Amino acid sequence: MICKSLTSIFPAIFFGLCAFSSQVEAQNFPDKPIRLIITTPAGSGVDAIGRALAQGLSEITRQQVVVDNRAGAGGIIGATALANAAPDGYTIGIAATAHIVAPLLQAKPAYHPINDFTPIAQLTVIPNIVVTSLKNNVKNMKDLIDLVKKRPDELNYGSLGDGTASHLSAEIVNRSMGLKTIHVPYRTIADSYTGLWSGDVQYEVYLMPSALPLFQGGRALAIANTGRVRSAALPDVPTVRELGYPEAESEITIGVVGPSNVPAGQVQKLHQLIVEAMKMPEVREKMIKQGGAPSPELDTKAYEQRLKLEYEMYKKLIPTIGLKPQ
């Protein structure tokens, strides 16, 4: 009877001590520098958001948050490094559309964008902007639709290459609006700007920060916002839903993820710290400057669900536009 009591008590004591140890560890977290992996080059829109967050977290935690730009291979290099990091909460990364899309374009992906990561916090959602060349004499989205439908399979749209966010977003717009145009992939964003300004391509669908330089010199016009709400950066530009095309909605979700199996205590603490950092005026201002709506209040489960929905959407879209895993 005594032995039976002891065998029932000791496991309870053991697991109780483990739970207590985890709670203490989470309370003291972080007690050393954090590495923030960003899968895009320094100076990009995603990089600007990541660096703003890193600065805010450093001030709140009094620990250095080291930005580690691991660009290349469409985000595969940085995401692989993150997936292989220790799941202790001290290595985290910024996840955007490339995080979801890149492995879908690989015959033998190095990681699964959902299963191999721990969602921590959504930072912001940034809309795409449909931009047209002024050489088209197009004043709004209806004009562009009418122009394209009069000349199916003759006119062009530009992007930053096969499988990029600009390519996929444009295809979402095309399918919802019945636009039949030719895809012109550019090697650099500067080349794509020139292509639009010159009229070589009739329109492009770009993430807000990438679209804004197109308006310099009055050579291009923003005619639609693919987000769910109008942007503070371009308040006069209607959303595709307002224009009667809700299926054309596409936004870039930017958030923070860690390797798989980060302890729940660390996830909760990181989420709280990120929410606090996102409320700092200087951090929030930098997020808005990139054209997005900061959304740190979204809980971890809701962010995870959003990632899963995006994964399923792109998984269905990619084969329909002729892209095959390489």
Coordinates of C-alpha atoms in Angstrom, one line a residue:
M1 CA 0.0 0.0 0.0
I2 CA 2.8 2.4 1.0
C3 CA 4.8 1.5 -2.2
K4 CA 1.7 2.0 -4.3
S5 CA 1.3 5.4 -2.7
L6 CA 4.9 6.3 -3.3
T7 CA 4.7 5.4 -7.0
S8 CA 1.7 7.6 -7.4
I9 CA 3.2 10.5 -5.5
F10 CA 6.7 10.6 -7.0
P11 CA 5.6 11.0 -10.6
A12 CA 3.4 13.8 -9.5
I13 CA 6.3 15.4 -7.7
F14 CA 8.5 15.0 -10.7
F15 CA 6.1 16.5 -13.2
G16 CA 5.3 19.2 -10.7
L17 CA 9.0 20.2 -10.4
C18 CA 9.3 20.2 -14.2
A19 CA 6.3 22.5 -14.6
F20 CA 7.6 24.8 -11.9
S21 CA 11.0 24.9 -13.6
S22 CA 9.4 25.8 -16.9
Q23 CA 7.4 28.6 -15.3
V24 CA 10.6 30.0 -13.7
E25 CA 12.5 29.8 -17.0
A26 CA 9.7 31.6 -18.8
Q27 CA 9.5 34.3 -16.1
N28 CA 13.3 34.9 -16.5
F29 CA 13.1 34.9 -20.3
P30 CA 15.0 36.4 -22.0
D31 CA 18.3 36.5 -20.0
K32 CA 20.6 36.6 -23.0
P33 CA 20.6 38.1 -26.5
I34 CA 17.9 37.0 -29.1
R35 CA 18.7 36.4 -32.7
L36 CA 16.1 37.6 -35.2
I37 CA 16.5 36.0 -38.7
I38 CA 15.2 38.0 -41.6
T39 CA 15.1 36.2 -45.0
T40 CA 15.2 39.3 -47.1
P41 CA 18.2 41.7 -47.8
A42 CA 18.9 44.7 -45.6
G43 CA 16.9 47.7 -46.8
S44 CA 13.8 45.7 -48.0
G45 CA 10.4 46.4 -46.6
V46 CA 10.3 43.2 -44.6
D47 CA 13.8 44.1 -43.2
A48 CA 12.6 47.5 -42.1
I49 CA 9.7 46.0 -40.2
G50 CA 12.0 43.4 -38.6
R51 CA 14.5 46.0 -37.5
A52 CA 11.8 48.2 -36.0
L53 CA 10.6 45.2 -34.0
A54 CA 14.2 44.3 -32.9
Q55 CA 14.8 47.9 -31.7
G56 CA 11.6 47.8 -29.7
L57 CA 12.3 44.4 -28.1
S58 CA 15.8 45.4 -27.2
E59 CA 14.5 48.5 -25.3
I60 CA 11.8 46.5 -23.5
T61 CA 13.9 43.4 -22.6
R62 CA 17.2 45.2 -22.0
Q63 CA 18.7 42.4 -24.0
Q64 CA 20.3 42.8 -27.5
V65 CA 18.1 41.6 -30.3
V66 CA 20.6 40.8 -33.1
V67 CA 19.3 41.0 -36.7
D68 CA 20.6 38.3 -38.9
N69 CA 19.8 38.8 -42.6
R70 CA 19.9 35.4 -44.3
A71 CA 18.7 36.3 -47.8
G72 CA 18.7 34.0 -50.8
A73 CA 16.9 31.2 -52.6
G74 CA 13.6 32.9 -52.2
G75 CA 13.8 32.8 -48.4
I76 CA 14.8 29.1 -48.2
I77 CA 18.3 29.8 -46.7
G78 CA 17.0 31.9 -43.8
A79 CA 14.0 29.7 -43.1
T80 CA 16.1 26.6 -43.1
A81 CA 18.5 28.1 -40.6
L82 CA 15.5 29.0 -38.4
A83 CA 14.0 25.6 -38.6
N84 CA 17.3 24.0 -37.5
A85 CA 17.8 26.3 -34.6
A86 CA 17.4 25.3 -31.0
P87 CA 13.8 25.6 -29.9
D88 CA 14.5 27.7 -26.8
G89 CA 13.0 31.0 -27.9
Y90 CA 16.4 32.7 -28.4
T91 CA 16.2 32.3 -32.2
I92 CA 13.2 33.6 -34.0
G93 CA 12.4 34.9 -37.5
I94 CA 10.3 37.1 -39.6
A95 CA 7.8 35.2 -41.8
A96 CA 6.2 36.7 -44.9
T97 CA 4.7 35.3 -48.1
A98 CA 8.0 33.8 -49.2
H99 CA 8.0 31.7 -46.1
I100 CA 4.8 29.9 -47.3
V101 CA 5.5 30.0 -51.0
A102 CA 9.2 29.0 -51.4
P103 CA 8.8 25.4 -50.2
L104 CA 5.8 24.9 -52.5
L105 CA 8.1 25.7 -55.4
Q106 CA 10.7 23.0 -54.4
A107 CA 10.5 19.4 -55.5
K108 CA 12.2 18.4 -52.2
P109 CA 11.6 21.3 -49.8
A110 CA 14.0 21.7 -46.9
Y111 CA 11.1 22.5 -44.5
H112 CA 7.4 22.5 -44.2
P113 CA 6.2 26.2 -43.7
I114 CA 3.6 25.2 -41.1
N115 CA 4.7 21.9 -39.4
D116 CA 8.4 22.9 -38.9
F117 CA 7.7 26.2 -37.1
T118 CA 6.1 27.6 -34.0
P119 CA 3.8 30.6 -34.7
I120 CA 4.5 33.4 -32.1
A121 CA 2.9 36.7 -33.2
Q122 CA 1.4 38.5 -36.2
L123 CA 3.0 41.9 -36.7
T124 CA 1.2 43.5 -39.6
V125 CA -0.8 42.9 -42.8
I126 CA 0.2 44.8 -45.9
P127 CA -2.0 45.2 -49.0
N128 CA -0.9 45.0 -52.6
I129 CA -1.6 47.9 -54.9
V130 CA -2.6 47.6 -58.6
V131 CA -0.6 50.2 -60.4
T132 CA -1.0 51.2 -64.1
S133 CA 1.1 53.2 -66.5
L134 CA -0.2 56.6 -67.4
K135 CA 0.7 55.8 -71.0
N136 CA -2.5 53.6 -71.1
N137 CA -4.8 56.6 -70.6
V138 CA -6.4 54.5 -67.8
K139 CA -7.9 56.4 -64.9
N140 CA -9.3 53.6 -62.7
M141 CA -9.7 49.8 -62.4
K142 CA -12.8 49.7 -64.6
D143 CA -10.8 51.4 -67.4
L144 CA -8.0 48.8 -67.1
I145 CA -10.5 45.9 -67.1
D146 CA -12.2 47.3 -70.2
L147 CA -8.8 47.9 -72.0
V148 CA -7.6 44.3 -71.3
K149 CA -10.9 42.6 -72.2
K150 CA -10.8 44.4 -75.6
R151 CA -7.4 42.9 -76.3
P152 CA -7.2 39.5 -74.6
D153 CA -3.8 37.8 -74.4
E154 CA -2.2 40.9 -76.0
L155 CA -1.3 43.2 -73.1
N156 CA 1.3 42.6 -70.3
Y157 CA 1.7 42.8 -66.6
G158 CA 5.0 42.9 -64.8
S159 CA 6.4 41.2 -61.7
L160 CA 9.6 40.4 -59.9
G161 CA 9.7 36.9 -61.3
D162 CA 7.9 33.5 -61.2
G163 CA 6.5 32.6 -57.9
T164 CA 7.2 36.0 -56.2
A165 CA 4.5 37.8 -54.3
S166 CA 4.0 40.3 -57.1
H167 CA 3.5 37.4 -59.6
L168 CA 1.0 35.5 -57.4
S169 CA -0.9 38.6 -56.3
A170 CA -1.3 39.7 -59.9
E171 CA -2.6 36.2 -60.8
I172 CA -5.2 36.4 -58.0
V173 CA -6.4 39.7 -59.5
N174 CA -6.4 38.3 -63.0
R175 CA -8.5 35.3 -62.1
S176 CA -11.0 37.2 -60.1
M177 CA -11.5 39.9 -62.8
G178 CA -11.2 37.7 -65.9
L179 CA -8.0 39.4 -67.2
K180 CA -6.1 37.5 -69.8
T181 CA -2.6 39.1 -70.1
I182 CA 1.0 38.1 -70.6
H183 CA 3.3 37.8 -67.6
V184 CA 6.6 39.7 -68.0
P185 CA 9.0 38.8 -65.2
Y186 CA 11.8 41.3 -64.4
R187 CA 15.2 40.6 -62.9
T188 CA 15.2 43.7 -60.7
I189 CA 12.6 46.0 -59.2
A190 CA 14.3 49.0 -61.0
D191 CA 13.7 47.2 -64.3
S192 CA 10.1 46.6 -63.5
Y193 CA 9.6 50.3 -62.7
T194 CA 11.0 51.3 -66.0
G195 CA 8.9 48.7 -67.8
L196 CA 5.7 50.2 -66.3
W197 CA 6.7 53.8 -66.8
S198 CA 7.6 53.2 -70.4
G199 CA 4.3 51.3 -71.1
D200 CA 6.0 48.0 -71.9
V201 CA 3.7 46.5 -69.3
Q202 CA 0.2 47.9 -68.6
Y203 CA 0.0 47.1 -64.9
E204 CA 1.8 45.6 -61.9
V205 CA 0.5 44.4 -58.5
Y206 CA 3.0 45.3 -55.9
L207 CA 3.3 45.3 -52.1
M208 CA 2.6 48.8 -50.8
P209 CA 6.2 49.8 -50.0
S210 CA 7.4 48.6 -53.4
A211 CA 4.5 50.4 -55.2
L212 CA 5.0 53.8 -53.7
P213 CA 8.2 54.7 -55.7
L214 CA 6.3 54.0 -58.9
F215 CA 4.3 57.2 -58.4
Q216 CA 7.4 59.5 -58.5
G217 CA 7.2 62.1 -61.2
G218 CA 3.5 61.3 -61.8
R219 CA 4.2 58.5 -64.3
A220 CA 2.0 55.8 -62.7
L221 CA -1.4 55.6 -61.1
A222 CA -2.7 53.5 -58.2
I223 CA -6.1 52.2 -59.1
A224 CA -6.9 49.4 -56.6
N225 CA -5.9 48.2 -53.1
T226 CA -6.1 44.4 -52.7
G227 CA -6.4 44.7 -48.9
R228 CA -9.5 44.4 -46.8
V229 CA -9.4 48.0 -45.8
R230 CA -8.1 51.2 -47.4
S231 CA -4.5 52.1 -46.6
A232 CA -3.6 55.2 -44.6
A233 CA -0.7 55.7 -47.1
L234 CA -3.2 55.8 -50.1
P235 CA -6.6 56.7 -48.6
D236 CA -8.2 57.6 -51.9
V237 CA -7.5 54.2 -53.5
P238 CA -10.5 51.9 -53.3
T239 CA -10.2 48.3 -52.2
V240 CA -11.0 45.5 -54.7
R241 CA -14.0 44.5 -52.5
E242 CA -15.4 48.1 -52.9
L243 CA -15.0 47.7 -56.6
G244 CA -17.0 44.4 -56.5
Y245 CA -14.2 41.9 -56.7
P246 CA -13.8 40.4 -53.2
E247 CA -12.0 37.3 -54.6
A248 CA -9.2 39.6 -55.7
E249 CA -8.1 40.3 -52.1
S250 CA -4.6 39.4 -51.3
E251 CA -2.5 40.7 -48.4
I252 CA 1.0 40.0 -47.2
T253 CA 1.0 38.7 -43.6
I254 CA 4.2 39.5 -41.7
G255 CA 4.8 37.8 -38.4
V256 CA 7.2 36.1 -36.0
V257 CA 7.8 32.4 -35.9
G258 CA 10.3 30.1 -34.1
P259 CA 11.6 26.6 -34.7
S260 CA 9.1 23.8 -34.0
N261 CA 8.5 22.9 -30.3
V262 CA 9.4 26.2 -28.7
P263 CA 8.0 25.8 -25.1
A264 CA 4.6 27.3 -24.5
G265 CA 6.0 29.5 -21.7
Q266 CA 8.5 31.1 -24.0
V267 CA 5.9 31.5 -26.8
Q268 CA 3.6 33.3 -24.5
K269 CA 6.3 35.5 -23.1
L270 CA 7.6 36.4 -26.6
H271 CA 4.1 37.2 -27.7
Q272 CA 3.6 39.5 -24.8
L273 CA 6.9 41.3 -25.4
I274 CA 6.1 41.6 -29.2
V275 CA 2.7 43.1 -28.4
E276 CA 4.3 45.6 -26.0
A277 CA 7.0 46.5 -28.6
M278 CA 4.4 47.0 -31.3
K279 CA 2.5 49.5 -29.2
M280 CA 5.6 51.8 -28.9
P281 CA 5.0 54.9 -31.1
E282 CA 8.2 54.7 -32.9
V283 CA 7.8 51.0 -33.8
R284 CA 4.1 51.5 -34.8
E285 CA 5.0 54.5 -37.0
K286 CA 7.6 52.5 -38.9
M287 CA 5.1 49.7 -39.5
I288 CA 2.5 52.1 -40.8
K289 CA 5.2 53.8 -43.0
Q290 CA 5.5 50.4 -44.8
G291 CA 1.8 50.6 -45.7
G292 CA 0.5 48.1 -43.3
A293 CA -1.9 47.9 -40.4
P294 CA -0.2 46.8 -37.2
S295 CA -2.1 43.9 -35.7
P296 CA -0.2 42.6 -32.6
E297 CA -3.5 42.0 -30.7
L298 CA -4.2 38.9 -32.8
D299 CA -3.5 35.9 -30.6
T300 CA -1.1 33.1 -31.5
K301 CA -3.8 30.6 -32.4
A302 CA -5.4 33.1 -34.8
Y303 CA -2.0 33.9 -36.4
E304 CA -1.4 30.1 -36.8
Q305 CA -4.8 29.7 -38.5
R306 CA -4.1 32.6 -40.9
L307 CA -0.8 30.9 -41.9
K308 CA -2.6 27.7 -42.6
L309 CA -5.2 29.4 -44.7
E310 CA -2.5 31.1 -46.8
Y311 CA -0.6 27.9 -47.2
E312 CA -3.8 26.2 -48.6
M313 CA -4.5 29.1 -50.9
Y314 CA -1.1 29.2 -52.5
K315 CA -0.9 25.4 -52.6
K316 CA -4.0 25.5 -54.8
L317 CA -3.0 28.6 -56.8
I318 CA 0.5 27.7 -57.9
P319 CA -0.3 24.6 -60.1
T320 CA -3.0 26.6 -61.9
I321 CA -0.5 29.2 -63.2
G322 CA 1.9 26.7 -64.7
L323 CA 4.5 26.8 -61.9
K324 CA 6.1 23.4 -61.2
P325 CA 8.3 22.5 -58.2
Q326 CA 12.0 22.5 -59.3

